[in-house]
Amino acid sequence: MKQLITTFLLFTVSISLAQTIKGKVVDDKKQPLPGANIYFDGTTIATIADENGNFSLTYGSKLNSILVVSFIGYQTQFITSFDSGNELLVVLKEASNTLNEVVIKKDRFTKKQKLQLFREQFLGTTAIAKKTVIENEDALYFEYDETQNIFKAYSDVPLIINNVSLGYKITYELVNFEVRFSTTSIHSSDVYRSFYSGLSRFEEINSNAKILKQRQKCYEGSQLHFFRNLVNNLWNKDNFLFFKGSYQDNPNDYFTITDLGDSNKVEVRKQQKDLAPKNFVAEFNLLFKKSKQSKIIFETDTFYVDKFGNNSNIENIIFSGYIAQQKVGELLPMNYGIE
């Protein structure tokens, strides 16, 4: 079974030095929106607007992320470029009720079954994932297309996720969630591909020694760890080892990495057509510390990785094995380990 996993949208903002963004959040009538959330996607760097809608957000170096401004009942705004020397004026428009616009067709599966599938494919099935709780599961609604065996999930409000094992509360705006089955089924054992994406804000709620150790354990061998190592050409027995089939190989023979300053361009050498399915560019095996095995399949020959390890073309890079098992239940902020 191969599954695609992701939690981030493509990075667009680049920052080189510690700076401060100041601004104001208002509605389309120019009235302030106190309590609006302002954060860099996928990180712990966040603040809220004061009673006058004003905010100030300081961010560190090496940050590449979308600046997100959200408020319940209003359309979320994504800011991809700005001048820190000028104050931002962010105008949010009222959101329509998406639930009323989606016609949910009846199918053979119960909501309880669908919710269980969502938990497995979104949070994961590891011990940490099973302890992770979505506090507002009632906000979710589902659609199952039996003609194509595709399951989708939606939410009109951000999901509030409490991960006690990693000490984070995550506010997750679900943009896309889709599971494809090999047959008409609601069981994870019949899933052949799953995909989710969204915007996430991390709030640290606990950071004792046990939690810090658990975070590091989740990071080691993760997708985030892999992409950071890939662009920095870090391959050894204490990190990732690279295999072509069952033979250890030199990744420099298959990847060309170009430093663009704010990000790295990664080009993948296409395999011979008779060695891979038509839509595959290449596939490789990974081994982390000689114990955690994963497979990575590329359906694109070019993608970009920022300084955090955030990768573009997320829908065209497929993981299976250990990395695919790590979902939102073991998700770390993109600025983890980077000051």
Coordinates of C-alpha atoms in Angstrom, one line a residue:
M1 CA 0.0 0.0 0.0
K2 CA 1.4 3.4 -0.9
Q3 CA 0.1 6.6 0.6
L4 CA 0.9 10.2 0.0
I5 CA 1.0 12.4 3.1
T6 CA 1.4 16.1 3.6
T7 CA 0.3 18.9 5.8
F8 CA 1.7 22.1 4.2
L9 CA 0.9 24.4 1.3
L10 CA 3.8 25.6 -0.9
F11 CA 6.1 28.1 0.8
T12 CA 6.3 31.5 -0.7
V13 CA 7.6 34.0 1.9
S14 CA 11.4 34.1 2.5
I15 CA 13.1 35.8 5.5
S16 CA 16.7 36.1 6.2
L17 CA 16.9 38.1 9.4
A18 CA 14.8 38.5 12.6
Q19 CA 12.2 41.1 11.9
T20 CA 8.7 42.2 13.1
I21 CA 5.5 42.5 11.1
K22 CA 3.0 44.9 12.3
G23 CA -0.5 45.4 11.0
K24 CA -4.3 45.6 11.6
V25 CA -7.1 43.1 10.8
V26 CA -10.5 44.5 9.8
D27 CA -13.7 43.4 8.1
D28 CA -14.9 44.8 4.8
K29 CA -16.6 47.6 6.7
K30 CA -13.2 48.6 8.2
Q31 CA -14.3 47.4 11.7
P32 CA -11.5 45.8 13.7
L33 CA -11.5 42.0 14.3
P34 CA -10.1 41.5 17.8
G35 CA -8.9 37.9 18.4
A36 CA -8.0 37.3 14.7
N37 CA -5.2 34.7 14.3
I38 CA -2.0 35.7 12.6
Y39 CA 0.5 32.9 12.1
F40 CA 3.1 31.4 9.7
D41 CA 1.7 28.2 8.3
G42 CA 3.0 25.0 9.9
T43 CA 5.0 26.8 12.7
T44 CA 4.7 27.9 16.3
I45 CA 5.2 31.5 15.2
A46 CA 1.8 33.2 15.9
T47 CA -0.1 36.0 17.6
I48 CA -3.6 37.3 17.9
A49 CA -5.0 40.8 17.1
D50 CA -5.8 43.0 20.1
E51 CA -9.1 44.8 20.8
N52 CA -8.4 47.3 18.0
G53 CA -7.4 44.6 15.5
N54 CA -3.7 45.5 15.8
F55 CA -1.0 42.9 15.9
S56 CA 2.8 42.6 16.0
L57 CA 4.6 39.4 15.1
T58 CA 8.3 38.8 15.4
Y59 CA 9.9 36.0 13.4
G60 CA 13.3 34.6 13.2
S61 CA 15.8 33.8 10.5
K62 CA 15.5 31.1 7.8
L63 CA 11.7 31.2 7.8
N64 CA 9.9 30.3 4.6
S65 CA 6.1 30.1 5.0
I66 CA 2.8 31.6 4.1
L67 CA 1.5 34.3 6.5
V68 CA -2.0 33.3 7.4
V69 CA -4.7 35.6 8.8
S70 CA -7.9 33.9 10.0
F71 CA -11.1 34.7 12.0
I72 CA -14.1 32.4 12.6
G73 CA -16.9 33.3 10.1
Y74 CA -14.5 35.0 7.7
Q75 CA -12.5 33.8 4.7
T76 CA -8.9 33.1 5.6
Q77 CA -6.4 35.3 3.8
F78 CA -2.9 34.1 2.7
I79 CA -0.2 36.7 2.4
T80 CA 2.7 35.7 0.2
S81 CA 4.7 38.9 0.1
F82 CA 5.1 42.0 2.2
D83 CA 7.5 44.6 3.3
S84 CA 8.3 44.4 7.0
G85 CA 8.9 48.2 7.0
N86 CA 5.3 48.9 6.2
E87 CA 2.3 48.0 8.3
L88 CA -0.2 45.6 6.8
L89 CA -3.9 46.3 6.5
V90 CA -5.6 42.9 6.2
V91 CA -9.3 43.0 5.2
L92 CA -11.3 39.8 5.8
K93 CA -14.5 39.0 4.0
E94 CA -17.4 37.0 5.6
A95 CA -17.4 33.4 4.6
S96 CA -20.3 31.6 3.0
N97 CA -21.5 28.4 4.6
T98 CA -19.8 25.7 2.5
L99 CA -21.8 22.9 4.1
N100 CA -25.0 24.1 2.6
E101 CA -23.4 24.2 -0.8
V102 CA -22.2 20.5 -0.8
V103 CA -24.8 17.9 -1.5
I104 CA -23.9 14.8 0.5
K105 CA -25.2 11.6 -1.2
K106 CA -26.3 8.6 0.8
D107 CA -24.0 5.6 0.7
R108 CA -23.7 2.3 2.5
F109 CA -21.3 3.4 5.2
T110 CA -22.1 4.9 8.6
K111 CA -20.7 8.2 10.0
K112 CA -19.0 6.2 12.7
Q113 CA -17.1 4.1 10.1
K114 CA -16.2 7.2 8.2
L115 CA -14.9 9.0 11.3
Q116 CA -12.8 6.0 12.2
L117 CA -11.3 6.0 8.7
F118 CA -10.6 9.7 8.9
R119 CA -8.8 9.3 12.2
E120 CA -6.6 6.5 10.8
Q121 CA -5.7 8.3 7.6
F122 CA -5.4 11.8 9.1
L123 CA -4.0 11.3 12.6
G124 CA -2.5 7.9 12.0
T125 CA -2.5 4.6 13.9
T126 CA 0.7 4.9 16.0
A127 CA 0.5 5.0 19.8
I128 CA 1.0 8.8 19.8
A129 CA -1.7 9.2 17.1
K130 CA -4.2 7.2 19.1
K131 CA -3.7 9.5 22.1
T132 CA -4.2 12.6 19.9
V133 CA -7.7 14.1 20.0
I134 CA -9.7 16.2 17.5
E135 CA -11.7 18.3 19.9
N136 CA -14.4 19.3 17.4
E137 CA -15.0 16.2 15.3
D138 CA -18.6 17.2 14.9
A139 CA -17.4 19.9 12.5
L140 CA -16.4 17.2 10.0
Y141 CA -18.6 16.0 7.2
F142 CA -17.9 13.3 4.7
E143 CA -18.6 12.2 1.1
Y144 CA -18.1 8.8 -0.4
D145 CA -18.3 8.4 -4.2
E146 CA -19.0 4.7 -4.8
T147 CA -18.7 5.0 -8.5
Q148 CA -15.0 5.9 -8.1
N149 CA -14.4 4.5 -4.6
I150 CA -13.2 7.9 -3.3
F151 CA -13.8 9.2 0.2
K152 CA -13.5 12.9 1.0
A153 CA -13.7 14.9 4.2
Y154 CA -14.6 18.6 4.7
S155 CA -14.8 21.1 7.6
D156 CA -16.1 24.7 7.5
V157 CA -14.1 25.6 10.6
P158 CA -10.5 24.8 11.7
L159 CA -10.0 21.5 13.4
I160 CA -8.7 21.8 17.0
I161 CA -6.2 19.0 17.6
N162 CA -4.8 18.3 21.1
N163 CA -1.6 16.2 21.0
V164 CA -0.7 15.6 24.6
S165 CA 2.2 13.3 23.7
L166 CA 4.0 16.1 21.8
G167 CA 2.8 19.0 23.9
Y168 CA 1.0 20.9 21.0
K169 CA -2.4 22.2 20.3
I170 CA -2.8 22.4 16.5
T171 CA -5.3 24.6 14.7
Y172 CA -5.7 22.9 11.3
E173 CA -7.6 24.4 8.4
L174 CA -8.4 21.4 6.2
V175 CA -8.0 22.3 2.6
N176 CA -8.2 18.8 1.0
F177 CA -8.7 15.3 2.2
E178 CA -9.1 12.4 -0.2
V179 CA -8.7 8.6 0.1
R180 CA -8.8 6.3 -2.8
F181 CA -9.7 2.6 -2.4
S182 CA -8.9 -0.4 -4.6
T183 CA -12.5 -1.6 -4.1
T184 CA -15.7 -0.3 -2.5
S185 CA -14.6 -0.3 1.1
I186 CA -14.3 1.9 4.2
H187 CA -11.3 0.0 5.7
S188 CA -7.7 1.3 5.7
S189 CA -6.5 -2.1 4.5
D190 CA -8.1 -1.4 1.1
V191 CA -6.6 2.1 0.7
Y192 CA -4.1 2.5 -2.1
R193 CA -3.6 6.2 -1.9
S194 CA -4.5 9.0 0.5
F195 CA -3.8 12.7 0.4
Y196 CA -4.5 15.6 2.8
S197 CA -3.3 19.2 2.9
G198 CA -4.1 22.2 5.0
L199 CA -2.8 25.1 7.0
S200 CA -1.6 24.5 10.6
R201 CA -0.9 26.6 13.6
F202 CA 1.0 25.1 16.5
E203 CA 0.7 26.3 20.1
E204 CA 3.0 24.8 22.6
I205 CA 1.1 23.7 25.7
N206 CA 3.8 21.5 27.4
S207 CA 7.5 21.0 27.0
N208 CA 8.7 18.9 29.8
A209 CA 11.8 16.6 29.4
K210 CA 9.7 13.6 28.4
I211 CA 7.8 15.5 25.7
L212 CA 11.0 17.0 24.3
K213 CA 12.5 13.5 24.0
Q214 CA 9.3 12.3 22.3
R215 CA 9.4 15.2 19.8
Q216 CA 13.0 14.3 18.8
K217 CA 12.0 10.7 18.4
C218 CA 9.2 11.7 16.0
Y219 CA 11.5 13.9 14.1
E220 CA 14.2 11.3 13.5
G221 CA 13.4 9.4 10.3
S222 CA 10.4 11.7 9.5
Q223 CA 9.5 13.3 6.1
L224 CA 10.7 16.6 7.5
H225 CA 14.1 15.1 8.5
F226 CA 14.4 13.4 5.1
F227 CA 14.0 16.5 3.0
R228 CA 16.3 18.5 5.2
N229 CA 19.0 15.8 4.8
L230 CA 18.3 15.5 1.0
V231 CA 19.1 19.1 0.2
N232 CA 22.1 19.2 2.6
N233 CA 23.4 15.9 1.1
L234 CA 23.6 14.2 4.5
W235 CA 23.7 10.4 4.0
N236 CA 25.3 8.0 6.5
K237 CA 24.5 5.0 8.7
D238 CA 23.4 7.3 11.6
N239 CA 20.9 9.1 9.3
F240 CA 19.4 7.9 6.0
L241 CA 20.9 5.3 3.7
F242 CA 19.8 5.4 0.1
F243 CA 18.9 2.3 -2.0
K244 CA 18.1 1.6 -5.6
G245 CA 16.1 -1.6 -5.3
S246 CA 17.9 -3.7 -2.7
Y247 CA 21.3 -2.3 -3.4
Q248 CA 22.8 0.7 -1.5
D249 CA 23.6 3.5 -4.0
N250 CA 24.9 7.0 -4.3
P251 CA 22.0 9.5 -4.2
N252 CA 24.1 12.1 -6.1
D253 CA 23.7 9.9 -9.2
Y254 CA 20.0 10.4 -9.1
F255 CA 19.4 14.0 -7.7
T256 CA 20.7 17.3 -8.9
I257 CA 20.3 20.0 -6.2
T258 CA 20.6 23.7 -6.9
D259 CA 20.8 26.2 -4.1
L260 CA 18.5 29.1 -5.0
G261 CA 19.1 31.1 -1.8
D262 CA 15.6 30.9 -0.3
S263 CA 15.1 27.3 -1.4
N264 CA 16.7 24.4 -3.2
K265 CA 15.7 23.1 -6.6
V266 CA 15.7 19.3 -6.8
E267 CA 15.8 17.5 -10.1
V268 CA 15.2 13.7 -10.2
R269 CA 16.8 11.6 -12.9
K270 CA 14.1 9.6 -14.7
Q271 CA 14.4 5.9 -14.6
Q272 CA 14.1 3.7 -17.7
K273 CA 10.5 3.3 -18.8
D274 CA 10.7 -0.5 -18.6
L275 CA 11.7 -0.3 -14.9
A276 CA 8.8 1.9 -13.6
P277 CA 5.1 2.4 -14.3
K278 CA 4.2 5.0 -16.9
N279 CA 3.6 7.9 -14.4
F280 CA 6.6 7.2 -12.2
V281 CA 9.8 9.2 -12.6
A282 CA 11.7 7.1 -10.1
E283 CA 11.4 5.1 -6.9
F284 CA 13.9 4.5 -4.2
N285 CA 14.2 2.8 -0.8
L286 CA 15.3 4.5 2.4
L287 CA 16.6 3.1 5.6
F288 CA 17.0 5.2 8.7
K289 CA 19.5 4.0 11.4
K290 CA 19.3 0.5 9.9
S291 CA 15.7 0.0 11.3
K292 CA 13.1 2.3 9.8
Q293 CA 12.3 1.4 6.2
S294 CA 10.5 3.6 3.7
K295 CA 9.9 3.8 0.0
I296 CA 9.7 7.1 -1.9
I297 CA 8.1 7.4 -5.4
F298 CA 8.5 10.5 -7.5
E299 CA 5.8 11.4 -10.1
T300 CA 7.6 14.6 -10.8
D301 CA 11.1 15.2 -12.0
T302 CA 11.5 18.7 -10.4
F303 CA 10.4 20.0 -7.0
Y304 CA 11.6 22.6 -4.5
V305 CA 12.5 22.4 -0.8
D306 CA 12.8 25.4 1.4
K307 CA 15.2 26.0 4.3
F308 CA 12.7 24.4 6.7
G309 CA 12.4 21.2 4.7
N310 CA 9.0 22.1 3.3
N311 CA 8.6 20.6 -0.1
S312 CA 6.5 21.6 -3.1
N313 CA 4.7 19.1 -5.5
I314 CA 3.4 17.3 -2.4
E315 CA 0.8 15.4 -4.4
N316 CA 3.5 13.9 -6.7
I317 CA 5.8 12.6 -4.0
I318 CA 4.5 9.3 -2.5
F319 CA 5.8 7.6 0.6
S320 CA 5.1 4.1 1.9
G321 CA 6.6 2.3 4.9
Y322 CA 7.7 4.1 8.1
I323 CA 7.4 7.7 6.8
A324 CA 3.8 7.1 5.5
Q325 CA 2.8 5.9 9.0
Q326 CA 3.6 9.3 10.4
K327 CA 0.6 11.6 9.9
V328 CA -0.8 14.6 11.8
G329 CA -0.7 12.6 15.1
E330 CA 3.1 12.9 14.9
L331 CA 3.4 16.2 13.1
L332 CA 6.0 18.7 14.2
P333 CA 6.1 22.4 13.4
M334 CA 8.2 23.3 10.4
N335 CA 10.5 25.4 12.6
Y336 CA 11.3 22.5 14.9
G337 CA 15.0 22.5 15.6
I338 CA 15.5 25.7 13.7
E339 CA 16.0 29.0 15.6

